PDB file of N, CA and C in Angstrom:
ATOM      1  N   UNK A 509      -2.317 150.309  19.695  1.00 44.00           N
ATOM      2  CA  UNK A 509      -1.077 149.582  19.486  1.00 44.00           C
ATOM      3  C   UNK A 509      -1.321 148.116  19.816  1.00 44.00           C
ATOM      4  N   UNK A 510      -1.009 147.200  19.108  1.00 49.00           N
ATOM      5  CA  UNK A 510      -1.342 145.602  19.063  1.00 49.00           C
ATOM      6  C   UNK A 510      -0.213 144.736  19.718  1.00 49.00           C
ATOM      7  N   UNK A 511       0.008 143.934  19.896  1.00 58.00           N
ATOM      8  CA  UNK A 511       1.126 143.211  20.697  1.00 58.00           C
ATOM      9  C   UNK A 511       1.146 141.991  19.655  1.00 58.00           C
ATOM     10  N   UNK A 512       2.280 142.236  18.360  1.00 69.00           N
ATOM     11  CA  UNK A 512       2.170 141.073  17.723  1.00 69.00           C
ATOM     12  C   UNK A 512       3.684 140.393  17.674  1.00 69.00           C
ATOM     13  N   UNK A 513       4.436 141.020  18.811  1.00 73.00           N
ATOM     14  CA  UNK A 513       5.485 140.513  18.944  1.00 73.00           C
ATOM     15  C   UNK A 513       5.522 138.960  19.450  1.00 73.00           C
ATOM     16  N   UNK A 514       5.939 137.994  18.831  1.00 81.00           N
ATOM     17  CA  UNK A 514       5.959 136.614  19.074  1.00 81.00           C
ATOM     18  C   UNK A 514       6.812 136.236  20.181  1.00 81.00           C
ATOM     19  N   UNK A 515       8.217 137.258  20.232  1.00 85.00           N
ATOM     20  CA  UNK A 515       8.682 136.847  21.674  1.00 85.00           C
ATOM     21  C   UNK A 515       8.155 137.025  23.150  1.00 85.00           C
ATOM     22  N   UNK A 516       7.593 136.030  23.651  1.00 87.00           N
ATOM     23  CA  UNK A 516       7.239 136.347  25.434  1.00 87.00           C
ATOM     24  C   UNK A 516       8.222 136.983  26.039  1.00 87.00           C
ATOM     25  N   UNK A 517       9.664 137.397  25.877  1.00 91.00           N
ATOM     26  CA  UNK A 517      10.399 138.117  26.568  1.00 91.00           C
ATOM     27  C   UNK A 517      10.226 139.916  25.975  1.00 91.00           C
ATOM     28  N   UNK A 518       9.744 139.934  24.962  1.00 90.00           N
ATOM     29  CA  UNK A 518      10.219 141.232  24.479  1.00 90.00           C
ATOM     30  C   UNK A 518       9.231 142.241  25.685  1.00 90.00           C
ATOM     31  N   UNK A 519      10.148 143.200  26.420  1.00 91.00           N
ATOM     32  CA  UNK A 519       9.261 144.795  26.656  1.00 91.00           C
ATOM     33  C   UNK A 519       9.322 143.906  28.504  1.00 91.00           C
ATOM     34  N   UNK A 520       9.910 142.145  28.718  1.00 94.00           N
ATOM     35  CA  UNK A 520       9.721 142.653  30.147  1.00 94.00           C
ATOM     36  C   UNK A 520      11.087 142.253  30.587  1.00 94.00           C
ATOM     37  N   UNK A 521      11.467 143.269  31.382  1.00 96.00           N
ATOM     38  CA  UNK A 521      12.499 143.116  32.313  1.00 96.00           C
ATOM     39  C   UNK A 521      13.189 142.171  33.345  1.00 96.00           C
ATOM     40  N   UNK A 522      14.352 141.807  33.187  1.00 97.00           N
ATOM     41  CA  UNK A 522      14.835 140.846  34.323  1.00 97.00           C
ATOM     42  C   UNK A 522      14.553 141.070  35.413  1.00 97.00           C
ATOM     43  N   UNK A 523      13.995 142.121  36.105  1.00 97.00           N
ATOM     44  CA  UNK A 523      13.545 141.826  37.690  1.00 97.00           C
ATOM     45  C   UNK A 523      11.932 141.528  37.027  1.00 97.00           C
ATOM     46  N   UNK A 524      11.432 141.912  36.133  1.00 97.00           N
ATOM     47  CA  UNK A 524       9.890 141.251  36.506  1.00 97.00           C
ATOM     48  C   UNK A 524      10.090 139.571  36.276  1.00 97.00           C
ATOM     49  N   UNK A 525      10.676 139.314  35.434  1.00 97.00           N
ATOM     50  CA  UNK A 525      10.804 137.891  35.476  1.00 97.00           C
ATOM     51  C   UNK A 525      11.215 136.963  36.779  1.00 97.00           C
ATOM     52  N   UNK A 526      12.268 137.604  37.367  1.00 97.00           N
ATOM     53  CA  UNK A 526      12.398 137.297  38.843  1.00 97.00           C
ATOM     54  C   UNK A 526      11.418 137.566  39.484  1.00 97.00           C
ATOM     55  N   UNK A 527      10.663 138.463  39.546  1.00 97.00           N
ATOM     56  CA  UNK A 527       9.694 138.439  40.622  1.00 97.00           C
ATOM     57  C   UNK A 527       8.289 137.733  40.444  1.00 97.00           C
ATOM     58  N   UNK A 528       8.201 137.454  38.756  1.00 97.00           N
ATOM     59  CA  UNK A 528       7.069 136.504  38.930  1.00 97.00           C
ATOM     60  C   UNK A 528       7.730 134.787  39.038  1.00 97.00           C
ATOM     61  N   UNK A 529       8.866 134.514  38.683  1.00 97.00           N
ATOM     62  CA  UNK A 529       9.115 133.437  39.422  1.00 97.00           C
ATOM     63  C   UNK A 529       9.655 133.121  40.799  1.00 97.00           C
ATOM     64  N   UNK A 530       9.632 134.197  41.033  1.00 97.00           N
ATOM     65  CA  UNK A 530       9.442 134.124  43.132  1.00 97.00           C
ATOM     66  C   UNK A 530       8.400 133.716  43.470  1.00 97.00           C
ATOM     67  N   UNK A 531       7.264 134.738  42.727  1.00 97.00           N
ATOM     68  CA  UNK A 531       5.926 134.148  43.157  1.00 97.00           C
ATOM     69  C   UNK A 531       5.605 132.795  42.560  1.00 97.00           C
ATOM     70  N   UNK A 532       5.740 132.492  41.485  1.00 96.00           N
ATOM     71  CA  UNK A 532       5.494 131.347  41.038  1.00 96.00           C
ATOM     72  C   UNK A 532       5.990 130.320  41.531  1.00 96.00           C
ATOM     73  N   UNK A 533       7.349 130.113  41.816  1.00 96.00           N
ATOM     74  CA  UNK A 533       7.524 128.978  42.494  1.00 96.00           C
ATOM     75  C   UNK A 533       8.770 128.780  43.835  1.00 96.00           C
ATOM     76  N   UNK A 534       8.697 130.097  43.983  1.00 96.00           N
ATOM     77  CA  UNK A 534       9.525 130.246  45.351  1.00 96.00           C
ATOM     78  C   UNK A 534      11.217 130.260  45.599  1.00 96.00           C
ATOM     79  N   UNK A 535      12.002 130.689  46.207  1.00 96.00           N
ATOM     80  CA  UNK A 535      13.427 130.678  45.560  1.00 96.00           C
ATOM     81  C   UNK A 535      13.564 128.819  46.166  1.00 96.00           C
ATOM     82  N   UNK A 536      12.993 128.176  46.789  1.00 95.00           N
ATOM     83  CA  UNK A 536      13.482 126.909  47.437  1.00 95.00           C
ATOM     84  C   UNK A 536      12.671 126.070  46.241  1.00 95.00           C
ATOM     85  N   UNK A 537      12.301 126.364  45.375  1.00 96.00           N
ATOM     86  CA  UNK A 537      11.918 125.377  44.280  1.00 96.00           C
ATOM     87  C   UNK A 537      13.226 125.673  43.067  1.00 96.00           C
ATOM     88  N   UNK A 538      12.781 127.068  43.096  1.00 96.00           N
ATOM     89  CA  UNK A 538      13.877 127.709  41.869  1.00 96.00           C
ATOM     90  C   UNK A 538      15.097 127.223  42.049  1.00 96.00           C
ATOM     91  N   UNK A 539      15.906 126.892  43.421  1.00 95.00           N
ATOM     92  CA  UNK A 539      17.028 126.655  43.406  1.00 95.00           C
ATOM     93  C   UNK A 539      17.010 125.349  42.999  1.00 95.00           C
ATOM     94  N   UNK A 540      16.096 124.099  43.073  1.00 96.00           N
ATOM     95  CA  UNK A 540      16.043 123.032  42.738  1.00 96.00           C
ATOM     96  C   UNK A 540      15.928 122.418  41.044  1.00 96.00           C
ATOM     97  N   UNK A 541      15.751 123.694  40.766  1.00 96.00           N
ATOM     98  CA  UNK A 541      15.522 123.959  39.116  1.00 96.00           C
ATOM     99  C   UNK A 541      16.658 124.321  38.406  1.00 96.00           C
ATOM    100  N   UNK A 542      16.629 125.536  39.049  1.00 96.00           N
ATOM    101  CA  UNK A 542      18.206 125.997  38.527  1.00 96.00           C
ATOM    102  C   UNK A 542      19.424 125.733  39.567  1.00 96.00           C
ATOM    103  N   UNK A 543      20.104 125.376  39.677  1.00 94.00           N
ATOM    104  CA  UNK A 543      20.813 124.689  40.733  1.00 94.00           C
ATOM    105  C   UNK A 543      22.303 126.356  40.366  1.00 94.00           C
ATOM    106  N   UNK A 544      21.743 127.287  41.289  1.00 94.00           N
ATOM    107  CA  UNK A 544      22.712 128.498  41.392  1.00 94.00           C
ATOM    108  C   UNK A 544      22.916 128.847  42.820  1.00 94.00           C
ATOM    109  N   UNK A 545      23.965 128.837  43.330  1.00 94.00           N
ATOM    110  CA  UNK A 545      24.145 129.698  44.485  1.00 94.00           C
ATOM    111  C   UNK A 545      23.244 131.050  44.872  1.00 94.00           C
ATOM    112  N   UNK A 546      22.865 132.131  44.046  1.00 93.00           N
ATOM    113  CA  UNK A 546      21.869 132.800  44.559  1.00 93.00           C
ATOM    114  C   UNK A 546      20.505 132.600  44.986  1.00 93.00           C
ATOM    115  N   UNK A 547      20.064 131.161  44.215  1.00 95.00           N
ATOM    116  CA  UNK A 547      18.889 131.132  44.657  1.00 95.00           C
ATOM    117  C   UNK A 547      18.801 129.716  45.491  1.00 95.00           C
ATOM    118  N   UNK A 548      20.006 129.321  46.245  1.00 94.00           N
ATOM    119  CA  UNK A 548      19.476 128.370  47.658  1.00 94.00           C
ATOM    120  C   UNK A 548      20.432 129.102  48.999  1.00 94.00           C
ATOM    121  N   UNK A 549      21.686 130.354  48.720  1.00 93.00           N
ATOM    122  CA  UNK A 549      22.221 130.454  50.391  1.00 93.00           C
ATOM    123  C   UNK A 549      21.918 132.258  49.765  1.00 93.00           C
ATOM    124  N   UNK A 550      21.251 132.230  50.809  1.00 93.00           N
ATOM    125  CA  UNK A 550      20.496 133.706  51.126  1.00 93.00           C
ATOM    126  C   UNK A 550      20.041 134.314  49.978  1.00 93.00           C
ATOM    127  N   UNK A 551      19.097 133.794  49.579  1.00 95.00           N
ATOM    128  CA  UNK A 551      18.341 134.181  48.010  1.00 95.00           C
ATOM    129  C   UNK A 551      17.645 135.360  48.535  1.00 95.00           C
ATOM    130  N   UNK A 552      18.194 136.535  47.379  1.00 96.00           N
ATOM    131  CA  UNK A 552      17.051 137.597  47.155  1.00 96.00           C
ATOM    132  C   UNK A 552      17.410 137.945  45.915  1.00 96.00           C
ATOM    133  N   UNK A 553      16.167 138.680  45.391  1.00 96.00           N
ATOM    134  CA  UNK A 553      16.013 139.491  43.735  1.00 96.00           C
ATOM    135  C   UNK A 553      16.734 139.919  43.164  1.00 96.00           C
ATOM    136  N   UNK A 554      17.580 140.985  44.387  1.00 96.00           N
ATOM    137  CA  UNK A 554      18.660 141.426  44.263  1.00 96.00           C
ATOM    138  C   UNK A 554      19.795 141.087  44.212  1.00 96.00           C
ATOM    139  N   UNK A 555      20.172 140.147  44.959  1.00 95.00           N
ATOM    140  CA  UNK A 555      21.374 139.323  44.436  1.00 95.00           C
ATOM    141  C   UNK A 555      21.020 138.210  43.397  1.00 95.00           C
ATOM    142  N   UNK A 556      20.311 138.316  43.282  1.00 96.00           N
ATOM    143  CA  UNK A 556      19.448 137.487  41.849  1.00 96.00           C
ATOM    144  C   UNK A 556      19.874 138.264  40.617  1.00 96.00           C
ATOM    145  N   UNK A 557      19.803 138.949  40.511  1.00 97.00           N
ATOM    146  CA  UNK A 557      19.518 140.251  39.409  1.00 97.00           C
ATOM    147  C   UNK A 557      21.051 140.284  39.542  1.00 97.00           C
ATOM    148  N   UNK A 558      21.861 140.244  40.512  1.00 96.00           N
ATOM    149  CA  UNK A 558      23.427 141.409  40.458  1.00 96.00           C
ATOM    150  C   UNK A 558      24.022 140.358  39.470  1.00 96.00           C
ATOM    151  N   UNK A 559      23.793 138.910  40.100  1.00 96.00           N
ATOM    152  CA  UNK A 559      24.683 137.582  39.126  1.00 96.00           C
ATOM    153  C   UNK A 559      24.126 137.310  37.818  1.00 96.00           C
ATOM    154  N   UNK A 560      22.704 137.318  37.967  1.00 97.00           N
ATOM    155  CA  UNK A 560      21.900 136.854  36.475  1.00 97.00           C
ATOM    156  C   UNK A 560      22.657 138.086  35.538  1.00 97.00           C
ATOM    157  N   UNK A 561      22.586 139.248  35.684  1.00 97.00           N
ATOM    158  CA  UNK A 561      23.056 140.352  34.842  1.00 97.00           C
ATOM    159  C   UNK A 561      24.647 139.864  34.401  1.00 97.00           C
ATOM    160  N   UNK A 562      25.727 139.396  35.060  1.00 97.00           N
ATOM    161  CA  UNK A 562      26.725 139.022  34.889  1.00 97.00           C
ATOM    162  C   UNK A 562      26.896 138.000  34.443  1.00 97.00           C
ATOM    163  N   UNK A 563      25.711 136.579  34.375  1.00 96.00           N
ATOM    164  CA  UNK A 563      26.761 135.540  33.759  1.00 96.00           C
ATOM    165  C   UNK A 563      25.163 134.921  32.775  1.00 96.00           C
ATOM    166  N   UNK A 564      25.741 135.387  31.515  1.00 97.00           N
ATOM    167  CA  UNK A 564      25.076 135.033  30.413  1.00 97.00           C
ATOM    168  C   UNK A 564      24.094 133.251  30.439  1.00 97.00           C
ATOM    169  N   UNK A 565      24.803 132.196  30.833  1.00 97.00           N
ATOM    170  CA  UNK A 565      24.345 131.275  30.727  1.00 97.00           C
ATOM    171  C   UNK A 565      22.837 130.680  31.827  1.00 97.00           C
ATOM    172  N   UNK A 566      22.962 131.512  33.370  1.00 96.00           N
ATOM    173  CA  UNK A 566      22.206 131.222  34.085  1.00 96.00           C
ATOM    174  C   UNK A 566      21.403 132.158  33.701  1.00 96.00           C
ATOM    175  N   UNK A 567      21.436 133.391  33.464  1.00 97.00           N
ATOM    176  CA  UNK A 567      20.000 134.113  32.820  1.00 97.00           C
ATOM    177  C   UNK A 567      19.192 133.574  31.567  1.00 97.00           C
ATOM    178  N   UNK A 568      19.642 132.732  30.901  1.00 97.00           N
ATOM    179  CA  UNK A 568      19.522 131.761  29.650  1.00 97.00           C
ATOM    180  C   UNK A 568      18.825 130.984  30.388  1.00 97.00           C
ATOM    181  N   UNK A 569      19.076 130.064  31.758  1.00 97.00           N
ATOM    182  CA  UNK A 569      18.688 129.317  32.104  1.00 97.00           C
ATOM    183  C   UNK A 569      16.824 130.002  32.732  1.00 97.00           C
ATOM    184  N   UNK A 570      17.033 130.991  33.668  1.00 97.00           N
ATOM    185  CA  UNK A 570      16.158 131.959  33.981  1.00 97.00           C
ATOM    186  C   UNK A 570      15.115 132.155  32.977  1.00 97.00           C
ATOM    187  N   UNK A 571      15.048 132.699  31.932  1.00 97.00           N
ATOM    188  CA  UNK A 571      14.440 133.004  30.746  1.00 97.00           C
ATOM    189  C   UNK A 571      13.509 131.809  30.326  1.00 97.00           C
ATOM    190  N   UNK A 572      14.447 130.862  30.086  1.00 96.00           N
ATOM    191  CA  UNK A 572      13.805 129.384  29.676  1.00 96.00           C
ATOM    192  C   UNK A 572      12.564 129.037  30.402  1.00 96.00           C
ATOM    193  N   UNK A 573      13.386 129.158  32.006  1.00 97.00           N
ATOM    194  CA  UNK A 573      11.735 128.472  32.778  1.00 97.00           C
ATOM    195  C   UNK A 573      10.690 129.594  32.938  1.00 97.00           C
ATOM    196  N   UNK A 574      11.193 130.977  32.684  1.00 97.00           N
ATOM    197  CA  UNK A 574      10.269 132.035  32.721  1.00 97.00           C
ATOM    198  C   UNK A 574       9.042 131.547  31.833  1.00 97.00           C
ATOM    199  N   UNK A 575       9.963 131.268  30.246  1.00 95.00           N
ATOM    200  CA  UNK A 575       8.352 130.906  29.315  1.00 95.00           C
ATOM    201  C   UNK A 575       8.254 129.880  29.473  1.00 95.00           C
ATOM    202  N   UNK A 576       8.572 128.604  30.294  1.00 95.00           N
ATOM    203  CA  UNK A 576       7.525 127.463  30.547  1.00 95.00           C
ATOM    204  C   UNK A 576       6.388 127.952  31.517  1.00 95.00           C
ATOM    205  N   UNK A 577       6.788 128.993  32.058  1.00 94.00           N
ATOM    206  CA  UNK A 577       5.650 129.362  33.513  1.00 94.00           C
ATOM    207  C   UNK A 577       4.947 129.953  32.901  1.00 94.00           C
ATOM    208  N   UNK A 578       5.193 130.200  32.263  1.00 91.00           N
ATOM    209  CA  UNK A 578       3.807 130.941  30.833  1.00 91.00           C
ATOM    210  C   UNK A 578       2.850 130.137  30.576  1.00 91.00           C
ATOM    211  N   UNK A 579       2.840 128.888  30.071  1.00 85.00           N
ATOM    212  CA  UNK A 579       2.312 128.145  29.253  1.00 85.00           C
ATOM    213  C   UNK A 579       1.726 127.581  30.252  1.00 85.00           C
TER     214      UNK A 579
END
C-alpha cells in the first residue's frame, strides 16, 4: 500500500498532532503562537483536545502550524 495521499493531515489524529507539537515546541511557545487559553493557564493535551474538538477555528489554527512543523 503506497501513501500517495497529498494531504499531511490525512490518517493522523488530533492528539498525535498535539503531541508532536508539545514535543516540538512546548505548550509555552505554542501559547505564544496560538494565543488560546488552553495552551498558556494549565496546559495539557487533554484539555487541549476537549476545546480544539469544540471550536472549529483554533483547531484550523493547530493544523496550520502542525504542517509548517513538517517542513
Amino acid at each position: 500500500m503506497s501513501n500517495n495521499n497529498p494531504d499531511p493531515l490525512h490518517g493522523v489524529t488530533l492528539q498525535k498532532i498535539m503531541e508532536h507539537l508539545v514535543d516540538y515546541y512546548g505548550f509555552d511557545t505554542l501559547g505564544e503562537l496560538i494565543k488560546i487559553k488552553c495552551f498558556t493557564t494549565n496546559p495539557s493535551i487533554k484539555s487541549s483536545l476537549t476545546f480544539l474538538r469544540k471550536t472549529e477555528w483554533a483547531r484550523k489554527k493547530v493544523e496550520e502550524l502542525y504542517i509548517k512543523s513538517l517542513r
